[in-house]
Coordinates of C-alpha atoms in Angstrom, one line a residue:
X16 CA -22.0 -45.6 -42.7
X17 CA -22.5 -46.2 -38.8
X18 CA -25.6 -44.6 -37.8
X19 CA -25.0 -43.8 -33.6
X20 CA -27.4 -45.7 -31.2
X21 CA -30.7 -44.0 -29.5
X22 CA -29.5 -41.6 -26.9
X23 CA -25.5 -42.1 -27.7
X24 CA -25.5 -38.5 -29.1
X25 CA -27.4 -37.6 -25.5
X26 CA -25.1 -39.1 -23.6
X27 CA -22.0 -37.8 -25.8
X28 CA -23.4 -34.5 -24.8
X29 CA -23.9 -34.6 -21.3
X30 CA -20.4 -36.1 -20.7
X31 CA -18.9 -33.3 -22.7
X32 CA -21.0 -30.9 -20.8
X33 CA -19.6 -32.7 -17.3
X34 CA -16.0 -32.6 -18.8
X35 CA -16.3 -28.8 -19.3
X36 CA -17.8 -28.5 -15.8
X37 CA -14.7 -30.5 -14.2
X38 CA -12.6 -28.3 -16.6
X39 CA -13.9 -25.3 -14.6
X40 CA -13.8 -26.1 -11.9
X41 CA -10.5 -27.2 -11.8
X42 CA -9.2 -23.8 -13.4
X43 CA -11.5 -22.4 -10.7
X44 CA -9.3 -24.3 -7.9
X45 CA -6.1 -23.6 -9.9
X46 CA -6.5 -19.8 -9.7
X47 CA -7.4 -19.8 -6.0
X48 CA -4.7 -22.8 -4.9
X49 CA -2.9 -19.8 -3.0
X50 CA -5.9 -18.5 -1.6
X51 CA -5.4 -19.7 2.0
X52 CA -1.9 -18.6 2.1
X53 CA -2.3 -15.1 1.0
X54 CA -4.5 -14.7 4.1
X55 CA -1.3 -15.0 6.1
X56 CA -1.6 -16.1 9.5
X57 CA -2.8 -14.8 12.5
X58 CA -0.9 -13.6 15.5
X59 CA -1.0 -15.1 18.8
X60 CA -1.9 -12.7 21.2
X61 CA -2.6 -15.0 23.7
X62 CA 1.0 -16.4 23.5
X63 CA 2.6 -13.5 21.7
X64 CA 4.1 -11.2 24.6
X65 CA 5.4 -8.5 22.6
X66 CA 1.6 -8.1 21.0
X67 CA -0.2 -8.8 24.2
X68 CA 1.8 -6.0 26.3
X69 CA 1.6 -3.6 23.2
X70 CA -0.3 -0.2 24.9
X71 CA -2.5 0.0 21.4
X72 CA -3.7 -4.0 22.2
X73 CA -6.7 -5.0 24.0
X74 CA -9.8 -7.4 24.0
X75 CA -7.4 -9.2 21.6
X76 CA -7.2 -6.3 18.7
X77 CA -5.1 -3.3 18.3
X78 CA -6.8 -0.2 18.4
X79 CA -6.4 3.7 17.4
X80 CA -5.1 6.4 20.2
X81 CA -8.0 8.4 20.7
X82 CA -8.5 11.3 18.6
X83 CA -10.8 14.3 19.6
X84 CA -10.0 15.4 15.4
X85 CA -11.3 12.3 13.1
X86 CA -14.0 12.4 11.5
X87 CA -15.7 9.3 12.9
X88 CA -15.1 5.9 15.1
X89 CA -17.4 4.0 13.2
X90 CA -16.2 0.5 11.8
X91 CA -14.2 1.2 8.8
X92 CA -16.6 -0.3 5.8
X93 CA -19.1 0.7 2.8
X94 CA -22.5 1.7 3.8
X95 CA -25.4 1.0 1.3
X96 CA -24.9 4.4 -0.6
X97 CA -21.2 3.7 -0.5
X98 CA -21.7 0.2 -2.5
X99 CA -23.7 1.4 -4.7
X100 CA -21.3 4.5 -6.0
X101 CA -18.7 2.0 -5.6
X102 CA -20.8 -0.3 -8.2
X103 CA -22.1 1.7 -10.6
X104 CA -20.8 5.4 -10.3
X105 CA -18.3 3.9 -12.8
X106 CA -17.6 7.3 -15.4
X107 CA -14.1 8.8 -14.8
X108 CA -12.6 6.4 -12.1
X109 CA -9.9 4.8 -14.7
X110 CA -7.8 6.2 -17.2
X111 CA -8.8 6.3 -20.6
X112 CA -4.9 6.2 -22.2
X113 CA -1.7 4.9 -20.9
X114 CA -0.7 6.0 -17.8
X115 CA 3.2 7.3 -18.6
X116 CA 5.9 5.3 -16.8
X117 CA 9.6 5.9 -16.5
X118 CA 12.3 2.6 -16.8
X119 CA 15.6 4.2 -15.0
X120 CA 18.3 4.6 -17.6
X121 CA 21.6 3.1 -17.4
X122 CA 23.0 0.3 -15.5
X123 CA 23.1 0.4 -11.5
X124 CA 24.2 3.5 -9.7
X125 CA 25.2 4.3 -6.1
X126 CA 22.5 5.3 -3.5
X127 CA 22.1 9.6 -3.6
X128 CA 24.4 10.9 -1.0
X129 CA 21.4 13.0 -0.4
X130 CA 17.8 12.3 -0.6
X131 CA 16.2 10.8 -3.7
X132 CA 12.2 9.4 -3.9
X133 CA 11.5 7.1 -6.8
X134 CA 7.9 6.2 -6.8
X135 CA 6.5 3.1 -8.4
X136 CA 2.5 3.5 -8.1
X137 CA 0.1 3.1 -5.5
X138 CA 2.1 3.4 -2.2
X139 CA 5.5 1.4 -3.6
X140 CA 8.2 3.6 -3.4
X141 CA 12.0 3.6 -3.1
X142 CA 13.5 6.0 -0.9
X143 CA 17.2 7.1 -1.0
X144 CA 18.6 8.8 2.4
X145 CA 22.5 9.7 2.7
X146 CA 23.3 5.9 0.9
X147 CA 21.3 4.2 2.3
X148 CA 17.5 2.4 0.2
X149 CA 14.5 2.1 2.0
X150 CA 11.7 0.0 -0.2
X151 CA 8.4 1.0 0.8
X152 CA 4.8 -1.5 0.6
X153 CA 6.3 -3.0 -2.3
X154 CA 3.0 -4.9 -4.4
X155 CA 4.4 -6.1 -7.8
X156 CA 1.2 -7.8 -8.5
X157 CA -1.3 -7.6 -11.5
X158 CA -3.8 -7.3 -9.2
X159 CA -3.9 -6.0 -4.9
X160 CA -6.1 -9.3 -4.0
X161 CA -5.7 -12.8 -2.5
X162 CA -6.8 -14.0 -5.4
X163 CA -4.9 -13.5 -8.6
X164 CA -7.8 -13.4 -11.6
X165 CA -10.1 -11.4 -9.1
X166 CA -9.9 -7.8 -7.3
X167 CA -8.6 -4.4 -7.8
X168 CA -6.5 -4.9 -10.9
X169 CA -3.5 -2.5 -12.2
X170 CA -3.8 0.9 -14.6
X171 CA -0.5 0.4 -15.9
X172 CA 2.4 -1.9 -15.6
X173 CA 4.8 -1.8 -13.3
X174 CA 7.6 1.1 -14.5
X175 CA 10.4 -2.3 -13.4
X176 CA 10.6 -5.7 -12.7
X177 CA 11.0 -6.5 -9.0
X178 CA 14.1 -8.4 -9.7
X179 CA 15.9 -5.2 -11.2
X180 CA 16.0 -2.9 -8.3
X181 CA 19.1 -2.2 -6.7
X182 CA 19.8 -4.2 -3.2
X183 CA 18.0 -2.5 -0.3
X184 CA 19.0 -1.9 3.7
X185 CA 15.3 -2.5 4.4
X186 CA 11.6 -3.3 3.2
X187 CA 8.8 -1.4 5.3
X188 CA 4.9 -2.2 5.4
X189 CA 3.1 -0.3 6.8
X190 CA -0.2 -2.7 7.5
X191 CA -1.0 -5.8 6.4
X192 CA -3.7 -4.5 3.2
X193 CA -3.4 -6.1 0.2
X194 CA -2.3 -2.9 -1.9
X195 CA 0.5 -3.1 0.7
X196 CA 1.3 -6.6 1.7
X197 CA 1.7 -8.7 -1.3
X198 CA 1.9 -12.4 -0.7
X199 CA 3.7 -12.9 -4.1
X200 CA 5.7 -9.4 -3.9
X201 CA 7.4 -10.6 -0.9
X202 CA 8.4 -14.3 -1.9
X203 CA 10.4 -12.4 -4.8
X204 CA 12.0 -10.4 -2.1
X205 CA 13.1 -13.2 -0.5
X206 CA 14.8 -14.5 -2.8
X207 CA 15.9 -11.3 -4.9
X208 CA 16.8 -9.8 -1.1
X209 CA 18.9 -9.8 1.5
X210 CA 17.4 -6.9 3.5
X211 CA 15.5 -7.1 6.3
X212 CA 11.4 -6.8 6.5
X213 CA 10.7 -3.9 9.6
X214 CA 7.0 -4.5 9.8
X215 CA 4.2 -3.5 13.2
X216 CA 3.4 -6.2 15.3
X217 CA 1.4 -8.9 14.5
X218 CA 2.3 -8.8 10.7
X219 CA 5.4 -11.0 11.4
X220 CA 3.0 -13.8 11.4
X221 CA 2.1 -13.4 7.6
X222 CA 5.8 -13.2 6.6
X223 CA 6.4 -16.3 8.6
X224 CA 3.7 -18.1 6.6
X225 CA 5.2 -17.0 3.5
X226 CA 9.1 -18.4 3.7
X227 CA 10.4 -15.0 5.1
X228 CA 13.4 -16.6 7.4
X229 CA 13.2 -15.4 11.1
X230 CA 16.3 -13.5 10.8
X231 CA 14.9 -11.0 8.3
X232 CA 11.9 -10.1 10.4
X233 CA 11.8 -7.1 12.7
X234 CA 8.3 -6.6 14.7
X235 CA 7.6 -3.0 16.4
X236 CA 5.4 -1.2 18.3
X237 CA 4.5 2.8 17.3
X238 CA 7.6 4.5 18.8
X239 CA 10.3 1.8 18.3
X240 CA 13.2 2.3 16.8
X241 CA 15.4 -0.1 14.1
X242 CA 19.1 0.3 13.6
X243 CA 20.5 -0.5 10.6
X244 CA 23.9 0.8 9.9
X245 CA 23.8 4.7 9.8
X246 CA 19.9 4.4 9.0
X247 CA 17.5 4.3 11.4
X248 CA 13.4 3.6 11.1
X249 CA 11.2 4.6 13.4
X250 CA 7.3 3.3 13.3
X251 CA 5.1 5.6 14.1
X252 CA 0.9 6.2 14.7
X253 CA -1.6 6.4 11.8
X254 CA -5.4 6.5 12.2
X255 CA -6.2 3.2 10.5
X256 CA -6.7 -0.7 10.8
X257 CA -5.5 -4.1 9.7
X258 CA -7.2 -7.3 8.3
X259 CA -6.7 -9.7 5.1
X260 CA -10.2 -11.9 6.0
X261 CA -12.8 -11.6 7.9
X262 CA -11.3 -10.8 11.2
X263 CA -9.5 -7.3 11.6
X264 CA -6.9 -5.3 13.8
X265 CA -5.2 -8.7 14.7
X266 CA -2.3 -7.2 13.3
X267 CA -0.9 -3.3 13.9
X268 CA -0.8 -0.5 11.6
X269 CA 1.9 2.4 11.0
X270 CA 3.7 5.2 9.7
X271 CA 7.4 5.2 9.3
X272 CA 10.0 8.0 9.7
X273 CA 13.3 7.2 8.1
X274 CA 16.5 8.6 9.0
X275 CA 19.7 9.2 7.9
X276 CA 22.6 10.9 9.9
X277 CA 21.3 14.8 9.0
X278 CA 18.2 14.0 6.8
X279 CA 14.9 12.9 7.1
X280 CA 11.7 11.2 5.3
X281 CA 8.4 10.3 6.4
X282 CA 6.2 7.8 4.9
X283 CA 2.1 8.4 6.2
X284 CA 1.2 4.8 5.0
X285 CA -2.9 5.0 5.2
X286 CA -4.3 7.3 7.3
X287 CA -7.0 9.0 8.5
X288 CA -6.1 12.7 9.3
X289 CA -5.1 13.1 13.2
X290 CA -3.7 15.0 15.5
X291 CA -0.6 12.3 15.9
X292 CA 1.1 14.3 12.9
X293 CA 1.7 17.5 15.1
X294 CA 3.6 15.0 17.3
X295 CA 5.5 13.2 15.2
X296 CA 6.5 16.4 13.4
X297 CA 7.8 17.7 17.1
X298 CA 9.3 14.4 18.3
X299 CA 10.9 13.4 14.6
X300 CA 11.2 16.3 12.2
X301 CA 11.4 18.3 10.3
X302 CA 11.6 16.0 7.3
X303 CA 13.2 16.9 3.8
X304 CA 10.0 15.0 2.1
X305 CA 7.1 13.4 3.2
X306 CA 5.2 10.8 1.1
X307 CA 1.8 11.2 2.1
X308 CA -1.5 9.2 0.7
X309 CA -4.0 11.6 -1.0
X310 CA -6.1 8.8 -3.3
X311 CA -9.1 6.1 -2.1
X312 CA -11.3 8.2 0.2
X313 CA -14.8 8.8 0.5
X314 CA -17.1 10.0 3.6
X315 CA -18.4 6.0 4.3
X316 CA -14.0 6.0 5.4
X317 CA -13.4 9.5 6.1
X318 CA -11.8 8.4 9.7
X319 CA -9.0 6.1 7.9
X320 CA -8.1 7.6 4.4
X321 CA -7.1 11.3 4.3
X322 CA -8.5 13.8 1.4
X323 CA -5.8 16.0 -0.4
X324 CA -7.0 18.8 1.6
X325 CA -6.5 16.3 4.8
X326 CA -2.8 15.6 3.0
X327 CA -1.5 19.0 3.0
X328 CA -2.7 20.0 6.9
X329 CA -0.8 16.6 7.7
X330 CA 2.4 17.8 5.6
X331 CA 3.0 20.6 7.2
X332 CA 1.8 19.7 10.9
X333 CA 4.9 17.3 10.1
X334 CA 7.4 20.0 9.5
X335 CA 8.2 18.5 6.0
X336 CA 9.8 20.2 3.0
X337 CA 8.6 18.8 -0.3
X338 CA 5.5 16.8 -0.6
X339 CA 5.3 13.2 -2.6
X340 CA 1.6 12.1 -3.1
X341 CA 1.1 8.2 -3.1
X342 CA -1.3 5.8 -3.1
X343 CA -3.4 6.9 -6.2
X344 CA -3.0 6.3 -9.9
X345 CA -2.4 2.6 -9.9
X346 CA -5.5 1.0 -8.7
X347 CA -9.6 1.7 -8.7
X348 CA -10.5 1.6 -5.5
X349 CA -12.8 4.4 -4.7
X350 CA -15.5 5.7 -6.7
X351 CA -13.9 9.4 -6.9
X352 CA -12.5 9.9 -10.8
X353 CA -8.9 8.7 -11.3
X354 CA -7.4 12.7 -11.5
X355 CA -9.4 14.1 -8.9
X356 CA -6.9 13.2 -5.9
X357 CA -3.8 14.8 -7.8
X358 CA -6.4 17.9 -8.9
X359 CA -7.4 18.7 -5.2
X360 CA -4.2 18.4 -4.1
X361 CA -2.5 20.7 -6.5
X362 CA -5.1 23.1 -5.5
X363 CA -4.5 23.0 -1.7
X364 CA -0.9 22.9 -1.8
X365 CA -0.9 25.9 -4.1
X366 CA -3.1 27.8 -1.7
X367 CA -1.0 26.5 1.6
X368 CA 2.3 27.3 -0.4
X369 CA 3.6 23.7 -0.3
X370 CA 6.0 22.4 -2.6
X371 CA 5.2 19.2 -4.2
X372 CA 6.7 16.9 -6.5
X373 CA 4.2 14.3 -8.8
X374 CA 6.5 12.1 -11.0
X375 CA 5.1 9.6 -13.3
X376 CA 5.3 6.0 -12.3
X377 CA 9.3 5.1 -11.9
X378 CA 10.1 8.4 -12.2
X379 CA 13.2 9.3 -9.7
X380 CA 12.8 12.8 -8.2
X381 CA 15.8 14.2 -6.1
X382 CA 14.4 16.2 -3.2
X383 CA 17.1 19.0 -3.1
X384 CA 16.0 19.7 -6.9
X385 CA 12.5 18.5 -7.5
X386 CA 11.1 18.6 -11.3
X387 CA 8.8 21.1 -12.6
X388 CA 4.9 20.3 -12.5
X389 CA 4.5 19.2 -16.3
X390 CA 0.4 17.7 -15.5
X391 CA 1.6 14.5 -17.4
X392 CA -1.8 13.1 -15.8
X393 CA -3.2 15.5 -17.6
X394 CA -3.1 13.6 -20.9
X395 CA -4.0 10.3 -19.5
X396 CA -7.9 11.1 -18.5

């Protein structure tokens, strides 16, 4: 029997321990090898034309129109108090069962003749006007994050695979946020697409970065106007900003009116209630639906996320018929409880006499004939 040498066992050990270390660290680098390129790229203002003559650039970042009704014009962030709700105020803010989704039934059918919402979670939504589809902040991923082990990570799947929805006549971001822009969302597009990405200024740089070909890039300013067919989109204001690093507003932010030839949807992206919503309901409506964000506010972002209360005074300043909430359910990323966004709102909108729609994940809803409030979310908390 071969007895091992003074210190062999020692030095077994500590190479073990520095293969196991290398190990790491290389499955460290492995997750985060697309790190850099989920940062997109940033616009050159100084070069760019289009972004240096925009009337929301200046000092070399966009900004807000002024507002007399925001709450605030501080720096969009999390104060101490805010971090440490966000930390530890922790009871309530996921599901406890399975959030519900819906897989369309059946093989491909034609786009509605009239006006048809499917939403997917978060902010991803299809939108059906007069036959033609409209894919809105598409993010397939497991988690809204540059990273793909670490981040805000999904409540339930997604309701179907990217590579299974019906061919589009556009894809619309409204800013370049990671629960909107999804680095790996929209190399799938590319090559499951043929449609066009309409996206504000500046954000054309990130697509660029990530394979989109020039051809299928369209750049506007609030107020301009994309033809496409018998659809046009329209980007309009929000109250919000734009940044995937440490530098912010290099890139523009946006609603987005979509229109048929009779019929109408508008799409808030984020927002901070303003008074831009009486406007755009004057210059653009009335709308048959609006999908407005009601989920991820708290008073440290008051100015850039609206409240459900904030929600329905948008709706009908907007002139819009039946209300779609988005952007909650899907991911934790405010420490309010997971139901209370879809709670308040159900409130309000009873009290302001709006009608609202609130299908599960995947779930189609057809505007002229919404479903019955059910409080499926009910069940999940």
């Amino acid at each position: 029997m071969n007895e091992a040498r003074p210190g062999t066992t020692h030095r077994r050990g500590r190479l073990l321990a520095l293969a196991a270390l290398v190990a790491g660290a290389g499955a460290a680098a492995w997750s985060l090898r697309d790190l850099p390129a989920a940062f997109g790229r940033r616009p050159d203002g100084e070069h760019d034309e289009r972004v240096r003559n925009s009337p929301q650039y200046r000092d070399g970042v966009f900004h807000n129109a002024p507002s007399t009704v925001a709450r605030t014009e501080a720096a969009p962030g999390i104060d101490r108090d805010g971090m440490r709700r966000m930390l530890f105020q922790r009871e309530g803010r996921v599901p406890t069962r399975p959030v519900p989704t819906v897989r369309p039934a059946g093989g491909p059918r034609p786009a509605a003749e009239g006006v048809e919402v499917t939403w997917y979670g978060h902010a991803s939504a299809l939108v059906e006007v007069e036959g033609a589809r409209v894919l809105l902040d598409p993010v397939w991923s497991d988690r809204c994050s540059p990273a793909a082990h670490v981040g805000p990570k999904r409540l339930h799947p997604v309701p179907v695979e990217l590579e299974e929805l019906p061919q589009v006549d556009a894809v619309l971001i409204s800013h370049d946020h990671y629960d909107h822009l999804d680095m790996a969302t929209v190399r799938r597009l590319v090559r499951s697409q043929s449609a066009p990405f309409a996206v504000p200024l500046g954000i054309g740089s990130h697509l660029r970065r990530w394979g989109v070909p020039e051809h299928r890039i369209i750049e506007l300013d609030w107020d301009e106007t994309c033809t496409l067919g018998e659809l046009t989109v329209t980007l309009t204001a929000a109250h919000h900003f734009s940044g995937r690093g440490l530098t912010r507003n290099t890139t523009l932010w946006g609603s987005w009116v979509i229109a048929g030839p009779t019929r109408r949807v508008f799409y808030t992206g984020d927002s901070g209630y303003f008074e831009g919503y009486a406007r755009i309901g004057a210059e653009h409506g009335p709308f048959d639906a609006a999908l407005v964000q009601i989920g991820a506010y708290d008073t440290a972002w008051a100015d850039i996320h609206m409240t459900p209360e904030d929600a329905v005074r948008a709706h009908r300043e907007l002139g819009a018929g039946l209300l779609v909430p988005v952007h909650w359910c899907t991911f934790n990323l405010a420490p309010h409880p997971w139901s209370e966004p879809i709670e308040r709102l159900l409130v309000e909108a009873k009290q302001q006499a709006v009608p609202i729609a609130v299908p599960r994940p995947g779930e189609r809803v057809d505007v002229d004939n919404p479903p019955e409030l059910d409080g499926w979310w009910e069940g999940v908390v």
